[in-house]
Amino acid sequence: MKSWKKPTNELIDRAYGTMAKQFDHEYFFTRLKNPLWVKPLVERGRFQSPPKMKQMPGGYVQVPVWPELRYLKNIVSDVPHDVLSVVRELPKSDNPRVYEDIVDIALLLHGGKSARLMEKVLESTEIDYPYSPRLRFAELLKHWTNENQFEAALKLTEVLVQFVADNQDKTKRKHQRKTLINLDAIVTKMRDTRLNPTPRINNREYCKILSNGVRALAKKEPYKVARLLIDAAANMIRLRTHEENLDNDIDYSEYWCERLTKSEGGYEDAKKSLVHTLTFACEQVYKKLPDSVFELDMTIRQQQWRVFKRLRHHLYAQYPTEVTQPWIQELIREYESYGQWEYTYEFQQMIRSACDHFGTALLAKDELKQIFDCICNGPSKDDLTKEEFKRHQRCLHRLQFAPFNPVLFGKYEAYFRELESEVKDKISDDDYPPFKTRTVHVSTRSPHSPEYLASLTDEELLSFINEWEDTPPFFEGNIVIEVNIQGLSREFQTVFKDKIVPNPKRHRFWMENHDRIERPIYVEKMINAMRECIQANNFDNLDEWLTFSEWVLSHPDDSEQGIYDRHAGESRDNPNWSNSRWAVSDFIRTCFRADVNPPVSARAQFVKLLDMFCTQFDWRLDQHLTGNEPIDKGTNTPRCRALEALIGFGLWLRDNDSAIDVPEVVEILEKRLAPTAEHPLTLPEYAILGENYNRLFLLNKAWTKKHKSDFFPQGKFPKWLAAFDNFLGFNPWSKQTFEIFQDDFIFALKHLSAIKKQDRPDDKLIDMLGQCLYIFYLEELYPLRGERSLLEGYYRASGDDREQWANLFDYVGHRLWETTGQLDTNVKDKITDFFEWRFEVREPVELQQFTYWLRAERLDPQWRLNAYSKILDITKAEDMSITMEVEALCDMLSGHTEKVVECFHKLTKDIGDKNISIFTEEATTILQVGRQSSDESVRQNAREARENLLHEGRFDLMKLGD
């Protein structure tokens, strides 16, 4: 071993005395490699207090490193016994970084020494923090496997592969237990109550552990691994399942794990990866431990879930032997659906493989005949036409006979050959469910086709849609088929649009008898059909449809149900009109689209409809929405959409006649703005008005300017904030903007701290405010500095929030980089003045955002390089976007070699650990050109830059000689 100098107490005290900062502490111990420091560090208690996780503002967590533990990693190869002794005595910690280093040390130890750290490694699974991606569990499992430390590897596997319950498990289970009315409601509610257990580790790392770690262990200890994974998979499915379904075998695995073996490429989620690895382990048992196959099969049989039955089918298909033959025969005999629907993927594989391997010895001829007759006698005709049934029947027969092909005989063989001759493509495994691309679980259908519905008289059709109720669902293959009102209403919409609207007599019947429609869902579908006609610029019935829409709006929006349930309009006894009212809002908005131009003669009817919609009660806005709820949850409501449609109505009239006056828009808005309004404007409506202020201004400049304070009420701060935020986000920033809103910009600066303290702090608004004020500065609406400068006021108001400064500085850089063309000299001077002003502050957090300034070709390259060089004297390279900056330097190398190399030299000082991957061909080019310069100072900078990189161990890609 290398000769090391024993540290004295004075040396250790002096070393710690120089560690004024955490960086110094880390730097010293990550480079210390003298093993003789261990004992004195232990004596001083340096391994008794691991750094704890720290809760930071904004909900962030800081996980500091433990430098002394990094030192143990450096010396573990020299003194493994000493390191092992220290690590085993370390106290428990809540810090995952501590366990990252423990795992790394375990990877550096061999044999039993490494496995003796198992208990410490298992501690990491107890901390209340998602496992760090740097905890190299997959590598550790593989390492212990290679070192024959199977007991340690199995114990770690047992913990790592388990799933934990959905963090909303209790709430969802409680919600699921509530009484449900019908299957349609059940399917809807399932989306809200679906349980989603997860691994303790993030998905990517979990899959990596299974693929790289557990699979390696399964090759050495296949039976024990298979037993662990069987338990883990069963537990995972149990955690996904509500109590009322625990007695059956339904696990929906055909949807979340279409194949039991892993395919190349594609996204792998944790559930699927667990089943794939379980399948792999079981296959290894069949390959390597034939004496354990019977015991494994009994274990799999004891599991209730469908995925385990699929696993048995798969294993028997892969290994048709004398052992598995009776199991295969049992499954084929007990199958009851030969004439109903096609086999599942693994079941047909098992039949095919067994028939190929055993031939006529698989089953007696009488047994095969019984199965083949069952196939020929199916399926049931259901509601198919004669031709449809014949196609369906022959297709199913072909699929059912195909796996039995080697053992077919007589008329069955002749029939199958006939079926095969009718189709060009051969049947493959992928022709059986579950399909690879399958996404639809439930299919809704109408009880009758559109042709049948259209053949009914109007009275018959009206009676039918009023009276018909949902029928019980049924299975078609693995898909649930629901013949329900949803399916019927969809076909009714088609019939109304294609058959009733073009027929004046039939159309008149439905317009005159609309109040006899007992289920609002059919009214909703009629309006949808009307909207489709309007989109095609068919306005023949517009007057009647607008009258029809008024009738719909006469029904109040007084129920919560319609907001959350798309089936709310299906009831006759408790009709809900929310979705129908929503359909009317879509209809109105469509009328004022740019590609739709209804006749101006409908103006009065539009006004009446808009007046109703803009002033009526809106359950979501007036009763449900709270002050703490995000505004965007309320802006997409019928009344908010009606406000937008009102403005669209005014612009539509103006497009038809640029000189026309549109007083109706103002009149309706004044009703909404009046203190006596029945329903005062809500926050989402203020947001809508702020967003559309410029469009209103185009309609009526004088009125809009006069009422600006009504739209942006500074005395009602939350409402002002909602309107002003959306105004900045959706309207152009111009000189006119400043003239109208100068008092609002001043108000915003005075209340910047209040904006931050809102329940919904809007950093985007604060950033937009700074950007807007910068644009006004460029427009010469005020000077850069002084009392008149709102831009300087922005920086004063932001106080110590350096992130806001950085965001604005970065915005200016992006703006310069993204736009093209020459800059006006006056504008260029203003930009450079802005830079110098910000540079005077010398704030590193702000100046680190110079990346896009450096890439902005609209600015003089020499100026950019000089500015960047000055910034590098203040900032640390490790905190900047080095990759893009090196590319920018390389682009300016020609003609500016001296300054580019100077900047690159500064860039490489104290580069830190963050940018190990940044040095590419651009960096090599800079150094080569610098080393070839005739200027000694340039060559010296290039040499020193190279040495800096070599010193950090990051220059292995650059093969430059001395």
Short mmCIF file of N, CA and C in Angstrom, two decimals, residues 133 197 217 225 227 230 294 326 340 362 560 563 586 599 656 686 707 734 765 771 773 836 878 901:
data_model
loop_
_atom_site.label_atom_id
_atom_site.label_comp_id
_atom_site.label_asym_id
_atom_site.label_seq_id
_atom_site.Cartn_x
_atom_site.Cartn_y
_atom_site.Cartn_z
N PRO A 133 -32.66 8.95 -7.82
CA PRO A 133 -32.19 8.18 -8.98
C PRO A 133 -30.73 7.76 -8.86
N PRO A 197 -51.97 2.36 -7.30
CA PRO A 197 -50.80 2.12 -6.46
C PRO A 197 -49.52 2.34 -7.25
N LEU A 217 -30.46 -11.56 -10.96
CA LEU A 217 -30.65 -12.44 -9.81
C LEU A 217 -31.52 -13.64 -10.18
N VAL A 225 -36.81 -15.91 -6.71
CA VAL A 225 -37.20 -14.62 -7.30
C VAL A 225 -38.64 -14.69 -7.81
N ARG A 227 -41.08 -16.52 -6.72
CA ARG A 227 -42.01 -16.47 -5.58
C ARG A 227 -42.16 -15.04 -5.05
N ILE A 230 -44.28 -13.08 -7.62
CA ILE A 230 -45.69 -13.49 -7.60
C ILE A 230 -46.41 -12.74 -6.48
N PHE A 294 -43.35 -28.09 -10.75
CA PHE A 294 -44.63 -28.45 -10.17
C PHE A 294 -44.98 -27.52 -9.01
N PRO A 326 -50.76 -32.66 -19.04
CA PRO A 326 -52.08 -32.76 -18.38
C PRO A 326 -52.65 -31.40 -17.99
N GLN A 340 -68.15 -18.49 -28.79
CA GLN A 340 -68.61 -17.14 -28.42
C GLN A 340 -67.69 -16.04 -28.94
N LEU A 362 -52.57 -35.19 -28.02
CA LEU A 362 -53.01 -34.15 -27.10
C LEU A 362 -54.38 -34.47 -26.51
N GLU A 560 -75.71 21.38 -9.97
CA GLU A 560 -74.28 21.04 -10.02
C GLU A 560 -74.02 19.88 -10.97
N ILE A 563 -72.35 19.91 -14.62
CA ILE A 563 -70.97 20.34 -14.81
C ILE A 563 -70.04 19.15 -14.83
N ASP A 586 -71.95 27.22 -27.50
CA ASP A 586 -71.11 26.82 -28.65
C ASP A 586 -71.73 27.29 -29.96
N PRO A 599 -76.56 36.13 -41.84
CA PRO A 599 -77.17 37.37 -42.35
C PRO A 599 -77.36 38.40 -41.23
N ASN A 656 -69.12 43.59 -41.40
CA ASN A 656 -70.08 43.74 -42.48
C ASN A 656 -70.26 45.20 -42.89
N TYR A 686 -64.09 39.26 -15.02
CA TYR A 686 -63.11 40.35 -15.11
C TYR A 686 -61.92 39.90 -15.96
N HIS A 707 -64.83 53.80 -19.38
CA HIS A 707 -65.17 52.76 -18.41
C HIS A 707 -63.97 51.87 -18.06
N SER A 734 -48.36 48.70 -26.66
CA SER A 734 -48.09 49.80 -27.58
C SER A 734 -48.06 51.12 -26.82
N LEU A 765 -47.35 37.29 -14.28
CA LEU A 765 -47.76 38.69 -14.37
C LEU A 765 -46.60 39.62 -14.03
N GLN A 771 -41.36 43.11 -18.54
CA GLN A 771 -41.11 43.08 -19.98
C GLN A 771 -41.82 44.24 -20.68
N LEU A 773 -42.72 47.11 -19.35
CA LEU A 773 -42.08 48.38 -18.99
C LEU A 773 -40.77 48.57 -19.75
N GLU A 836 -25.42 48.38 -19.44
CA GLU A 836 -24.44 49.02 -18.55
C GLU A 836 -25.08 49.36 -17.21
N GLU A 878 -19.88 27.80 -13.56
CA GLU A 878 -20.72 26.63 -13.31
C GLU A 878 -22.19 26.96 -13.20
N VAL A 901 -10.79 33.74 -27.01
CA VAL A 901 -9.93 32.88 -26.18
C VAL A 901 -9.85 33.43 -24.76
#
